[in-house]
Short mmCIF file of C-alpha atoms in Angstrom, two decimals:
data_model
loop_
_atom_site.label_atom_id
_atom_site.label_comp_id
_atom_site.label_asym_id
_atom_site.label_seq_id
_atom_site.Cartn_x
_atom_site.Cartn_y
_atom_site.Cartn_z
CA MET A 1 33.70 4.76 18.30
CA LYS A 2 36.15 6.62 20.99
CA PHE A 3 35.61 6.39 23.89
CA MET A 4 38.20 7.06 27.28
CA LYS A 5 39.09 5.14 30.57
CA LEU A 6 39.24 6.87 34.19
CA GLY A 7 40.69 5.40 37.48
CA SER A 8 42.06 2.61 37.82
CA ARG A 9 40.59 0.63 40.99
CA PRO A 10 38.39 -2.08 40.23
CA ASP A 11 35.14 -2.54 40.68
CA ALA A 12 34.10 -3.05 44.15
CA PHE A 13 30.20 -2.48 44.32
CA TYR A 14 27.95 -4.71 44.86
CA SER A 15 24.48 -4.58 44.98
CA SER A 16 22.68 -6.49 48.65
CA ASN A 17 18.17 -6.42 49.23
CA GLY A 18 18.51 -3.26 46.13
CA VAL A 19 21.12 -1.56 48.28
CA ARG A 20 24.02 -0.99 46.24
CA SER A 21 27.24 -0.85 48.87
CA ILE A 22 30.87 -0.50 48.30
CA SER A 23 33.60 -3.54 49.27
CA SER A 24 36.03 -1.24 52.04
CA GLU A 25 36.61 -1.79 55.29
CA VAL A 26 36.07 1.27 56.81
CA ARG A 27 32.17 1.82 57.74
CA THR A 28 30.13 3.51 55.72
CA ASP A 29 28.82 7.22 56.90
CA LEU A 30 26.64 8.50 54.17
CA ILE A 31 23.68 6.84 52.25
CA ILE A 32 22.17 7.96 49.05
CA GLN A 33 19.36 7.32 48.49
CA VAL A 34 18.32 7.83 44.08
CA ASN A 35 14.78 7.03 43.29
CA GLU A 36 14.08 3.75 44.32
CA THR A 37 18.13 2.90 45.15
CA ARG A 38 20.07 2.86 48.21
CA PHE A 39 23.63 3.59 48.52
CA LEU A 40 25.90 3.36 51.00
CA LEU A 41 29.19 5.23 50.36
CA HIS A 42 32.03 7.80 52.55
CA LYS A 43 31.29 10.61 52.90
CA PHE A 44 34.45 11.83 51.48
CA PRO A 45 34.41 10.73 48.27
CA PRO A 46 32.03 11.83 46.74
CA LEU A 47 32.05 15.37 48.73
CA SER A 48 35.78 16.09 47.61
CA LYS A 49 34.79 16.30 43.91
CA CYS A 50 30.73 17.48 44.51
CA LEU A 51 29.84 21.23 45.59
CA LYS A 52 26.14 20.43 46.37
CA LEU A 53 26.61 17.14 48.47
CA GLN A 54 28.79 19.14 51.05
CA ARG A 55 26.14 22.03 51.09
CA LEU A 56 23.16 19.69 51.64
CA CYS A 57 25.29 17.15 54.68
CA SER A 58 26.45 20.78 56.11
CA GLU A 59 23.15 20.99 57.15
CA ASN A 60 23.48 17.98 59.73
CA THR A 61 27.28 17.70 61.54
CA GLU A 62 25.89 16.64 64.67
CA SER A 63 24.28 13.48 64.08
CA SER A 64 26.44 10.28 64.79
CA LYS A 65 24.22 7.46 62.55
CA PRO A 66 24.72 7.50 59.34
CA GLN A 67 23.75 10.27 56.89
CA ILE A 68 20.66 10.50 54.18
CA VAL A 69 20.70 12.26 51.11
CA GLU A 70 17.65 12.29 48.58
CA LEU A 71 18.40 13.01 45.22
CA SER A 72 15.27 12.07 43.55
CA ASP A 73 16.10 13.97 40.55
CA PHE A 74 19.69 13.13 39.64
CA PRO A 75 19.94 13.56 35.98
CA GLY A 76 20.12 9.59 34.39
CA GLY A 77 18.90 8.39 36.82
CA VAL A 78 20.35 5.27 39.25
CA LYS A 79 23.09 4.43 36.61
CA ALA A 80 24.15 7.86 35.72
CA PHE A 81 24.91 8.41 39.73
CA GLU A 82 26.73 4.82 39.85
CA LEU A 83 29.05 5.87 37.36
CA CYS A 84 29.69 9.00 39.21
CA ALA A 85 30.26 7.43 42.33
CA LYS A 86 32.83 5.45 40.98
CA PHE A 87 34.29 7.45 39.92
CA CYS A 88 34.57 9.19 42.84
CA TYR A 89 36.57 6.12 43.56
CA GLY A 90 39.03 6.19 41.49
CA ILE A 91 37.07 3.42 39.26
CA THR A 92 37.73 2.02 36.37
CA ILE A 93 35.12 3.52 34.48
CA THR A 94 34.29 4.09 30.84
CA LEU A 95 33.64 7.20 28.70
CA SER A 96 31.51 7.38 25.69
CA ALA A 97 28.92 9.13 23.44
CA CYS A 98 26.75 6.12 24.69
CA SER A 99 27.59 7.40 29.07
CA LEU A 100 28.79 11.24 27.92
CA CYS A 101 26.65 14.14 25.89
CA SER A 102 28.09 17.48 27.30
CA GLU A 103 29.45 17.50 24.13
CA ILE A 104 28.24 16.57 20.48
CA PRO A 105 30.75 15.83 18.53
CA SER A 106 29.25 17.54 14.82
CA ASN A 107 31.52 15.27 12.47
CA ASP A 108 30.00 11.68 12.55
CA ARG A 109 26.73 11.18 12.06
CA ARG A 110 26.96 7.80 13.86
CA TYR A 111 27.47 10.05 16.79
CA CYS A 112 24.68 12.07 17.11
CA ILE A 113 22.66 8.50 16.19
CA VAL A 114 24.09 6.87 19.09
CA THR A 115 24.09 9.96 21.10
CA LEU A 116 20.06 10.91 20.34
CA GLN A 117 19.08 6.86 20.86
CA THR A 118 21.43 6.86 24.75
CA THR A 119 19.35 9.61 25.52
CA LYS A 120 15.64 8.72 24.95
CA PRO A 121 15.39 8.51 28.97
CA PHE A 122 15.75 12.13 29.44
CA GLN A 123 13.37 13.45 26.84
CA LEU A 124 13.31 16.94 29.11
CA TRP A 125 16.75 16.75 30.03
CA SER A 126 18.00 16.32 26.13
CA GLU A 127 15.58 19.18 25.32
CA GLU A 128 16.85 21.45 27.82
CA LEU A 129 20.09 21.15 27.67
CA GLY A 130 19.48 20.97 23.74
CA ILE A 131 21.07 18.56 22.92
CA THR A 132 18.25 16.49 20.74
CA SER A 133 18.20 19.71 18.61
CA ARG A 134 22.28 19.30 18.38
CA CYS A 135 22.17 16.20 17.37
CA ILE A 136 19.32 16.87 15.21
CA GLU A 137 21.05 19.75 12.83
CA SER A 138 24.38 18.36 13.46
CA LEU A 139 22.80 15.11 10.99
CA VAL A 140 21.31 17.60 8.77
CA SER A 141 24.11 19.01 7.93
CA LYS A 142 26.32 16.60 6.98
CA VAL A 143 23.45 14.74 4.83
CA VAL A 144 22.39 17.99 2.76
CA SER A 145 26.98 18.62 2.85
CA ASN A 146 27.08 15.47 0.75
CA PRO A 147 22.99 13.33 0.60
CA MET A 148 25.07 9.90 -1.48
CA LYS A 149 27.35 9.21 0.64
CA VAL A 150 28.02 6.06 2.53
CA ILE A 151 30.20 5.36 5.15
CA SER A 152 32.35 2.88 6.72
CA ASP A 153 30.27 1.71 9.70
CA ASN A 154 32.55 0.21 13.07
CA ARG A 155 30.12 -0.78 15.21
CA SER A 156 30.18 -1.03 19.14
CA ASP A 157 29.09 -2.05 21.85
CA GLN A 158 28.33 0.22 25.00
CA LYS A 159 31.60 0.16 26.34
CA GLY A 160 32.87 1.38 23.85
CA ASP A 161 35.01 -1.93 23.29
CA ILE A 162 35.07 -2.31 19.15
CA GLU A 163 33.86 -5.52 17.96
CA GLU A 164 36.07 -7.43 16.01
CA VAL A 165 33.00 -7.34 13.06
CA ARG A 166 33.53 -6.28 9.12
CA THR A 167 33.03 -2.47 8.68
CA ALA A 168 29.57 -2.23 6.54
CA LYS A 169 28.52 -0.19 4.00
CA ARG A 170 26.21 2.58 5.71
CA TRP A 171 23.97 4.94 3.75
CA TRP A 172 22.34 7.63 5.74
CA GLY A 173 18.82 6.15 5.07
CA ASP A 174 19.89 3.09 6.88
CA SER A 175 21.53 5.43 10.37
CA LEU A 176 18.69 7.74 10.58
CA SER A 177 15.66 4.62 10.36
CA GLU A 178 17.72 3.67 14.44
CA LEU A 179 15.49 7.15 15.87
CA ARG A 180 12.47 6.57 16.80
CA ILE A 181 10.14 8.05 15.21
CA ASP A 182 10.12 11.37 16.81
CA LEU A 183 13.94 12.69 16.37
CA TYR A 184 13.19 10.33 12.75
CA TRP A 185 9.91 13.07 12.27
CA ARG A 186 12.07 16.28 12.85
CA THR A 187 15.28 14.94 11.38
CA MET A 188 13.21 14.38 8.01
CA ALA A 189 11.29 18.10 7.67
CA ALA A 190 14.78 19.42 8.59
CA LEU A 191 16.16 17.04 5.95
CA LYS A 192 12.58 18.29 3.39
CA SER A 193 12.28 22.00 4.00
CA GLY A 194 15.48 22.62 2.88
CA GLY A 195 15.54 21.60 -0.68
CA LYS A 196 18.39 20.67 -1.26
CA VAL A 197 18.26 16.62 -1.05
CA PRO A 198 16.18 15.44 -3.84
CA PRO A 199 13.39 14.29 -3.39
CA ASN A 200 14.14 10.08 -4.69
CA LEU A 201 16.75 9.64 -1.59
CA ILE A 202 13.80 11.20 0.67
CA GLY A 203 11.13 8.40 -0.95
CA ALA A 204 13.97 5.50 -0.20
CA SER A 205 14.20 6.62 3.10
CA LEU A 206 11.05 6.91 4.42
CA LYS A 207 10.48 3.51 2.53
CA ILE A 208 13.20 1.96 4.47
CA TYR A 209 12.32 3.49 8.12
CA THR A 210 8.83 1.84 7.58
CA SER A 211 10.50 -1.52 6.39
CA LYS A 212 12.23 -1.80 9.52
CA TRP A 213 9.16 -0.23 12.08
CA LEU A 214 6.18 -1.60 10.22
CA PRO A 215 5.06 -4.94 11.48
CA LYS A 216 4.52 -7.27 8.93
CA ILE A 217 0.29 -6.41 7.94
CA SER A 218 0.10 -9.28 5.56
CA ARG A 219 1.18 -11.94 7.81
CA LYS A 220 -0.76 -11.19 11.15
CA LEU A 221 -3.74 -11.08 8.64
CA LYS A 222 -3.10 -14.49 7.13
CA ASN A 223 -2.58 -15.88 10.48
CA GLY A 224 -6.43 -14.21 11.71
CA SER A 225 -4.99 -12.15 13.84
CA GLY A 226 -5.56 -8.57 12.74
CA LEU A 227 -4.48 -5.89 14.70
CA ASN A 228 -7.18 -3.70 16.22
CA SER A 229 -8.30 -0.14 16.70
CA GLY A 230 -9.00 -0.73 20.77
CA SER A 231 -6.48 -0.27 23.61
CA ASP A 232 -3.79 -2.70 22.11
CA PRO A 233 -0.40 -0.28 22.38
CA SER A 234 1.42 -1.99 20.05
CA SER A 235 -1.94 -0.80 17.18
CA SER A 236 -1.56 2.80 18.57
CA ASN A 237 2.17 3.30 18.19
CA CYS A 238 1.85 1.71 14.68
CA ARG A 239 -0.86 4.35 13.57
CA LEU A 240 0.88 7.07 15.51
CA LEU A 241 3.78 5.69 13.03
CA LEU A 242 2.48 5.33 10.12
CA GLU A 243 0.53 8.48 10.07
CA SER A 244 4.00 10.77 10.35
CA ILE A 245 5.16 8.81 7.58
CA ILE A 246 2.33 9.69 5.42
CA THR A 247 3.11 13.26 5.83
CA LEU A 248 7.14 13.14 6.01
CA LEU A 249 5.55 11.41 2.03
CA PRO A 250 7.54 13.97 -0.27
CA THR A 251 5.03 15.81 -3.07
CA GLU A 252 6.71 15.02 -6.16
CA ARG A 253 5.21 13.09 -8.65
CA ASN A 254 7.17 9.61 -8.35
CA ALA A 255 10.01 10.52 -5.49
CA VAL A 256 8.65 7.03 -3.98
CA SER A 257 6.48 4.48 -6.36
CA CYS A 258 2.84 3.71 -6.17
CA SER A 259 3.73 -0.16 -4.91
CA PHE A 260 4.91 1.39 -1.60
CA LEU A 261 2.22 3.59 -1.59
CA LEU A 262 -0.54 0.81 -2.15
CA LYS A 263 1.32 -1.03 1.44
CA LEU A 264 0.68 1.77 2.96
CA LEU A 265 -2.65 2.33 2.57
CA LYS A 266 -3.39 -1.87 3.12
CA ALA A 267 -1.41 -0.51 6.54
CA VAL A 268 -3.70 2.23 6.99
CA ASN A 269 -6.88 -0.15 6.36
CA VAL A 270 -5.82 -2.93 8.35
CA LEU A 271 -4.42 -0.49 11.72
CA GLN A 272 -8.05 1.66 11.04
CA ALA A 273 -6.09 4.98 10.77
CA SER A 274 -7.24 8.60 10.25
CA GLY A 275 -9.67 9.66 7.25
CA SER A 276 -7.23 11.92 5.69
CA SER A 277 -4.32 9.91 6.24
CA LYS A 278 -6.97 7.69 4.59
CA LEU A 279 -7.93 11.10 1.99
CA GLU A 280 -3.84 12.02 1.37
CA LEU A 281 -3.19 8.45 0.40
CA ALA A 282 -5.36 7.17 -2.46
CA ARG A 283 -4.93 11.20 -3.99
CA ARG A 284 -0.92 10.39 -4.14
CA VAL A 285 -1.68 6.76 -5.66
CA ALA A 286 -4.33 8.05 -8.04
CA LEU A 287 -1.05 10.10 -9.80
CA GLN A 288 0.37 6.78 -10.36
CA LEU A 289 -2.25 4.53 -11.31
CA ASP A 290 -0.91 3.64 -14.10
CA GLU A 291 2.24 2.17 -12.63
CA ALA A 292 0.04 -0.24 -10.67
CA LYS A 293 -0.30 -4.24 -10.37
CA VAL A 294 -3.19 -6.22 -9.46
CA CYS A 295 -1.95 -7.53 -6.57
CA ASP A 296 -0.39 -4.46 -5.27
CA LEU A 297 -4.97 -3.04 -5.16
CA MET A 298 -6.10 -6.02 -3.46
CA ILE A 299 -6.83 -4.24 -0.61
CA PRO A 300 -7.82 -6.41 2.38
CA SER A 301 -11.37 -5.19 4.27
CA VAL A 302 -10.98 -5.23 7.91
CA SER A 303 -14.16 -2.57 8.23
CA ASN A 304 -17.31 -4.28 10.48
CA GLY A 305 -20.18 -2.93 8.00
CA SER A 306 -18.11 -4.84 5.18
CA ASP A 307 -18.60 -8.43 4.45
CA THR A 308 -16.30 -8.61 1.33
CA ILE A 309 -12.93 -9.92 1.27
CA TYR A 310 -11.70 -7.01 -0.25
CA ASP A 311 -11.86 -3.15 -0.12
CA VAL A 312 -13.90 -2.33 -2.81
CA ASP A 313 -14.31 1.43 -1.83
CA VAL A 314 -11.06 2.56 -1.82
CA PHE A 315 -10.55 1.73 -5.00
CA LEU A 316 -13.69 3.38 -6.20
CA ASN A 317 -12.25 6.10 -4.66
CA ILE A 318 -8.55 6.13 -6.57
CA LEU A 319 -10.63 5.87 -10.24
CA GLU A 320 -13.17 8.63 -9.03
CA GLN A 321 -9.31 10.54 -8.45
CA PHE A 322 -7.81 9.80 -11.34
CA MET A 323 -10.96 10.75 -13.99
CA LEU A 324 -10.92 14.39 -11.47
CA GLN A 325 -6.84 14.59 -12.41
CA SER A 326 -7.31 13.32 -15.68
CA ARG A 327 -9.60 15.94 -16.45
CA SER A 328 -7.57 18.71 -14.97
CA GLN A 329 -4.05 17.45 -17.59
CA GLN A 330 -6.61 17.51 -20.77
CA THR A 331 -4.43 20.23 -21.30
CA SER A 332 -1.07 18.31 -21.46
CA SER A 333 -0.60 15.53 -23.77
CA SER A 334 -2.96 14.06 -25.05
CA SER A 335 -1.23 10.48 -25.76
CA ALA A 336 0.71 10.45 -22.37
CA LEU A 337 -3.41 10.69 -21.70
CA ASN A 338 -4.29 8.52 -23.40
CA GLY A 339 -1.46 5.62 -22.71
CA SER A 340 -2.37 6.54 -18.65
CA MET A 341 -6.60 5.47 -19.77
CA ILE A 342 -5.88 2.23 -21.99
CA LYS A 343 -2.94 1.05 -18.81
CA VAL A 344 -5.66 2.38 -16.20
CA SER A 345 -8.64 0.46 -17.76
CA LYS A 346 -6.96 -2.95 -18.29
CA LEU A 347 -5.84 -2.72 -14.33
CA VAL A 348 -9.62 -2.86 -13.54
CA ASP A 349 -10.62 -4.92 -15.38
CA GLY A 350 -7.96 -7.00 -14.34
CA TYR A 351 -8.77 -5.87 -10.44
CA LEU A 352 -12.48 -7.05 -11.59
CA GLN A 353 -11.75 -10.61 -12.69
CA GLU A 354 -10.38 -11.03 -8.55
CA VAL A 355 -12.92 -8.97 -6.80
CA ALA A 356 -15.54 -10.84 -9.71
CA ARG A 357 -14.41 -14.22 -7.31
CA ASP A 358 -16.12 -12.93 -4.16
CA VAL A 359 -19.22 -13.63 -3.64
CA ASN A 360 -20.57 -10.12 -1.45
CA VAL A 361 -19.52 -7.99 -3.68
CA PRO A 362 -23.26 -5.99 -4.27
CA LEU A 363 -23.69 -5.95 -8.39
CA SER A 364 -23.99 -2.32 -8.07
CA LYS A 365 -20.07 -2.14 -6.67
CA PHE A 366 -19.38 -4.33 -9.64
CA ILE A 367 -21.12 -2.32 -12.34
CA ALA A 368 -19.30 1.50 -11.00
CA LEU A 369 -16.28 0.04 -11.23
CA ILE A 370 -17.50 -1.34 -14.81
CA GLU A 371 -18.88 2.35 -15.79
CA ALA A 372 -15.61 4.43 -13.60
CA VAL A 373 -13.02 4.22 -17.16
CA PRO A 374 -14.74 5.72 -20.49
CA GLY A 375 -15.54 3.07 -22.79
CA LEU A 376 -13.04 4.33 -25.33
CA ALA A 377 -10.22 3.63 -22.81
CA ARG A 378 -11.45 -0.26 -23.51
CA LEU A 379 -9.96 -1.20 -27.04
CA LYS A 380 -10.64 -4.28 -26.10
CA HIS A 381 -13.93 -6.56 -24.71
CA ASP A 382 -12.15 -9.49 -23.58
CA ASP A 383 -11.00 -9.52 -20.27
CA LEU A 384 -13.85 -6.99 -18.99
CA TYR A 385 -16.21 -10.59 -20.93
CA ARG A 386 -13.79 -12.59 -18.20
CA ALA A 387 -14.81 -10.90 -15.69
CA ILE A 388 -18.16 -11.08 -16.12
CA ASP A 389 -18.14 -14.54 -17.06
CA ILE A 390 -17.20 -14.95 -13.30
CA TYR A 391 -19.54 -12.78 -12.01
CA LEU A 392 -22.14 -14.21 -13.52
CA LYS A 393 -21.35 -18.12 -12.60
CA THR A 394 -20.05 -16.35 -8.41
CA HIS A 395 -23.50 -15.80 -8.84
CA PRO A 396 -26.36 -17.09 -10.33
CA ASN A 397 -29.44 -16.23 -8.56
CA LEU A 398 -29.15 -12.82 -11.03
CA ASN A 399 -32.36 -12.33 -11.72
CA LYS A 400 -33.30 -10.93 -16.19
CA ARG A 401 -32.62 -7.50 -15.20
CA GLU A 402 -29.40 -6.74 -13.20
CA ARG A 403 -27.79 -9.50 -15.92
CA LYS A 404 -28.51 -6.88 -18.61
CA ASP A 405 -27.63 -4.36 -16.77
CA LEU A 406 -23.83 -5.60 -15.88
CA CYS A 407 -23.98 -6.48 -19.85
CA ARG A 408 -24.57 -3.29 -21.32
CA THR A 409 -21.31 -2.07 -21.19
CA LEU A 410 -19.96 -5.12 -22.95
CA ASP A 411 -19.60 -3.82 -26.81
CA CYS A 412 -19.67 -7.10 -28.34
CA LYS A 413 -17.57 -5.54 -31.52
CA LYS A 414 -14.66 -5.59 -29.62
CA LEU A 415 -14.32 -9.40 -28.40
CA SER A 416 -12.28 -10.84 -29.95
CA LEU A 417 -12.97 -14.55 -31.80
CA GLU A 418 -12.29 -16.62 -28.75
CA ALA A 419 -14.03 -15.24 -27.06
CA CYS A 420 -17.55 -14.15 -29.46
CA MET A 421 -17.15 -18.17 -29.58
CA HIS A 422 -17.50 -18.42 -25.23
CA ALA A 423 -20.18 -15.95 -25.72
CA ALA A 424 -22.12 -17.57 -28.58
CA GLN A 425 -22.48 -20.55 -26.37
CA ASN A 426 -22.58 -19.18 -22.61
CA GLU A 427 -26.40 -20.22 -20.78
CA LEU A 428 -25.38 -17.52 -18.29
CA LEU A 429 -25.63 -14.35 -20.75
CA PRO A 430 -28.88 -12.17 -21.78
CA LEU A 431 -30.34 -13.64 -24.94
CA ARG A 432 -29.92 -10.25 -26.34
CA VAL A 433 -26.13 -10.06 -25.52
CA VAL A 434 -25.85 -13.81 -27.30
CA VAL A 435 -27.63 -11.99 -30.84
CA GLN A 436 -25.36 -8.91 -30.79
CA VAL A 437 -22.43 -11.84 -30.38
CA LEU A 438 -23.49 -13.63 -33.69
CA PHE A 439 -24.93 -10.00 -35.54
CA SER A 440 -21.81 -8.22 -34.99
CA GLU A 441 -19.77 -11.22 -35.72
CA GLU A 442 -21.35 -12.21 -39.51
CA THR A 443 -21.39 -8.76 -39.82
CA ARG A 444 -17.30 -8.26 -39.10
CA ALA A 445 -16.51 -11.66 -41.32
CA ALA A 446 -18.57 -9.71 -44.30
CA MET A 447 -16.94 -6.80 -44.10
CA ALA A 448 -13.32 -8.02 -43.32
CA GLY A 449 -11.00 -5.80 -45.70
CA GLY A 450 -13.11 -3.25 -45.53
CA GLN A 451 -15.19 -3.97 -48.88
CA LEU A 452 -18.94 -4.86 -48.54
CA THR A 453 -19.81 -7.44 -51.28
CA GLY A 454 -20.53 -10.04 -49.36
CA LEU A 455 -22.79 -8.66 -46.91
CA PRO A 456 -26.30 -10.48 -47.05
CA SER A 457 -29.31 -9.92 -48.03
CA ASN A 458 -30.59 -9.45 -44.49
CA ILE A 459 -27.92 -7.13 -43.19
CA LYS A 460 -27.95 -5.29 -46.09
CA ALA A 461 -31.86 -4.38 -45.53
CA LEU A 462 -31.08 -4.09 -42.31
CA LEU A 463 -28.43 -1.30 -43.34
CA ALA A 464 -30.14 0.19 -45.57
CA ALA A 465 -33.49 0.28 -43.48
CA LYS A 466 -31.85 2.52 -41.38
CA GLY A 467 -30.18 4.87 -43.81
CA THR A 468 -27.52 4.24 -45.65
CA ALA A 469 -27.33 3.39 -48.99
CA PRO A 470 -24.28 2.33 -51.59
CA SER A 471 -24.24 4.02 -55.00
CA THR A 472 -21.83 0.90 -56.27
CA PRO A 473 -22.94 -2.20 -57.32
CA GLY A 474 -19.63 -2.96 -54.87
CA SER A 475 -21.41 -1.40 -51.92
CA LEU A 476 -25.50 -1.42 -50.27
CA ALA A 477 -27.87 -0.97 -52.54
CA THR A 478 -29.02 1.96 -53.30
CA THR A 479 -33.08 1.10 -52.75
CA THR A 480 -34.03 -0.32 -49.14
CA ARG A 481 -36.75 -3.63 -50.06
CA THR A 482 -38.42 -5.46 -47.09
CA PRO A 483 -36.14 -8.34 -46.95
CA ARG A 484 -37.46 -11.93 -47.17
CA PRO A 485 -38.68 -13.59 -44.68
CA GLN A 486 -36.87 -16.93 -45.28
CA ASP A 487 -33.60 -15.10 -45.27
CA LYS A 488 -34.07 -12.88 -41.43
CA TRP A 489 -34.50 -17.10 -39.72
CA LEU A 490 -31.84 -19.33 -41.53
CA LYS A 491 -32.53 -23.00 -39.79
CA SER A 492 -29.85 -23.87 -38.23
CA PRO A 493 -27.97 -26.97 -37.97
CA ASN A 494 -26.15 -24.33 -34.42
CA PRO A 495 -27.92 -25.48 -31.65
CA SER A 496 -26.77 -22.32 -30.55
CA VAL A 497 -28.71 -20.58 -32.68
CA SER A 498 -31.38 -22.73 -32.55
CA ARG A 499 -32.08 -22.06 -28.53
CA SER A 500 -31.61 -18.50 -29.33
CA ARG A 501 -34.14 -18.20 -31.57
CA MET A 502 -36.61 -20.91 -30.29
CA LYS A 503 -36.37 -18.42 -26.44
CA LEU A 504 -36.82 -14.66 -29.52
CA ASP A 505 -39.88 -16.85 -30.21
CA ALA A 506 -41.28 -17.52 -26.50
CA ASP A 507 -40.17 -13.90 -25.26
CA ASP A 508 -42.30 -12.91 -28.21
CA LYS A 509 -44.99 -14.60 -27.23
CA SER A 510 -45.01 -13.60 -24.38
CA GLY A 511 -45.35 -10.56 -24.31
CA ASP A 512 -41.70 -8.92 -23.49
CA ASP A 513 -42.59 -5.78 -24.90
CA GLY A 514 -41.87 -5.95 -28.47
CA SER A 515 -37.48 -4.90 -27.86
CA LEU A 516 -36.85 -8.73 -29.00
CA LYS A 517 -39.17 -8.45 -31.81
CA VAL A 518 -37.07 -6.19 -33.26
CA MET A 519 -33.71 -7.26 -32.50
CA LYS A 520 -35.01 -10.83 -34.33
CA GLN A 521 -35.91 -8.97 -37.11
CA ASP A 522 -32.83 -6.68 -37.75
CA CYS A 523 -30.25 -9.03 -36.15
CA SER A 524 -31.36 -12.14 -39.01
CA THR A 525 -29.16 -14.43 -39.25
CA PRO A 526 -27.25 -14.01 -42.38
CA SER A 527 -28.29 -17.05 -45.75
CA ARG A 528 -25.30 -17.72 -47.09
CA PRO A 529 -22.94 -17.63 -44.06
CA LYS A 530 -18.46 -17.77 -44.63
CA LYS A 531 -15.91 -19.16 -43.17
CA THR A 532 -17.07 -17.54 -39.54
CA MET A 533 -18.30 -18.60 -35.81
CA PHE A 534 -21.56 -20.10 -37.12
CA ASN A 535 -19.36 -22.79 -39.28
CA LYS A 536 -16.73 -23.24 -36.28
CA LEU A 537 -20.03 -23.69 -34.42
CA ARG A 538 -21.16 -26.08 -36.71
CA LEU A 539 -17.79 -27.86 -36.82
CA MET A 540 -17.93 -28.12 -33.09
CA ASN A 541 -21.27 -29.42 -32.64
CA ARG A 542 -21.14 -32.57 -35.56
CA ASP A 543 -18.03 -33.85 -33.70
CA GLU A 544 -19.58 -34.17 -30.80
CA ASN A 545 -22.41 -35.38 -32.45
CA GLU A 546 -19.93 -37.43 -33.44
CA LYS A 547 -17.98 -38.55 -29.89
#
């Protein structure tokens, strides 16, 4: 940084009991009060260079005592006045952008940033003199001229002495991150309004500034020292900074990553920022939800009215925004839209597996999350079944009706063989779901390869009763026939099937609205199963008995 030295005499000022004096054999005859500091000086040096002091001292020249002059509104305060006093005495001083702001160099953004930083204590003076606006205009013009430019930065201290350090390459986003939030906001707003800086560069600059000035929210939560919205000044400052950054986000999609938006949303929750900021971030996240990761969606809940670990309501709001945007974009490319929907459905199932471990998550919200995406978007239901299984284990006190409501979206036809094997032996599932799993697996095995020749007679009768009648020998019989009683329920060595039949019989005797009777007739076990899940279950039980 450029600097200039004035004067040649050594520094002779010293402090004594809050008074600044100069070492001299001549008695001082002028006392200047600047704020709370007194300066004991001689009249001739300052009066020879300052007309204002000449006018103030000429009003009272008869008194033999040292004359007292009060300068309460001196620009720059005590430090600036001492610099001027040293200049009057010929003492060596160093002038640079850190100490002199009368002329703003327009050819280097480093000087503008240093000037803006040093004028922080004198904001009103800087605004009145036009220093702040001229610095911001200079910064904007230099960035717009070449947004991708990287400069070499030789750092210097406030005295202007060049430090012997390595030269660092600095992008303009790094340089602007040194400004306080009000100056940064004005500069970035001017860059956005110009429209000449790419949105992704605006987003990158915002990310740099956020990582530098926002506290480590997650670390504070882990230590149990979360920021509250009370009278804590640091919380208020961080909240103001966060809301200012949100207003600067570019409107273009993918200008910032979805991960960065979710980090801002976490900070909004922790700092309890305004509701408008929260809604705006939820809308922006919904635009890029297919790019999100499950770990980024685990937003901590800090609300006093909620006992859940994670804020499920925020994610529900994001999903609602995503579905609204998807409906409005149905006229666009359907393949891209379907791909995004499938990704989001997998994301939801992964999120469900995480929140299912929280004992305080209510069933209504868990079901709302399951039903937030359409059923066609889930090509497989293995992840959904895993989430339901975790929730049932975490909430063992659910009654029969609640367990049925939880499993009503589960499609047994979309379960893999491993998932079907697990579900058939899962005692936490409703009995109806277990029977549907057994039936769908047998039907899938019989219809392997798209041919129906190997269907057992009881399933043929079930399909025939529903109005499906084949006309060829290789398909279902054309005439419906009543299934034989011995085909309805086959005595199986499989304990899970036997237990299911016994439970169904017990439910029939108890008069459970007759629905399970129909299920028992329609979903009967085939009389001649192939190598399907029943055989595997039978082998597993046989191995256990041998052990």
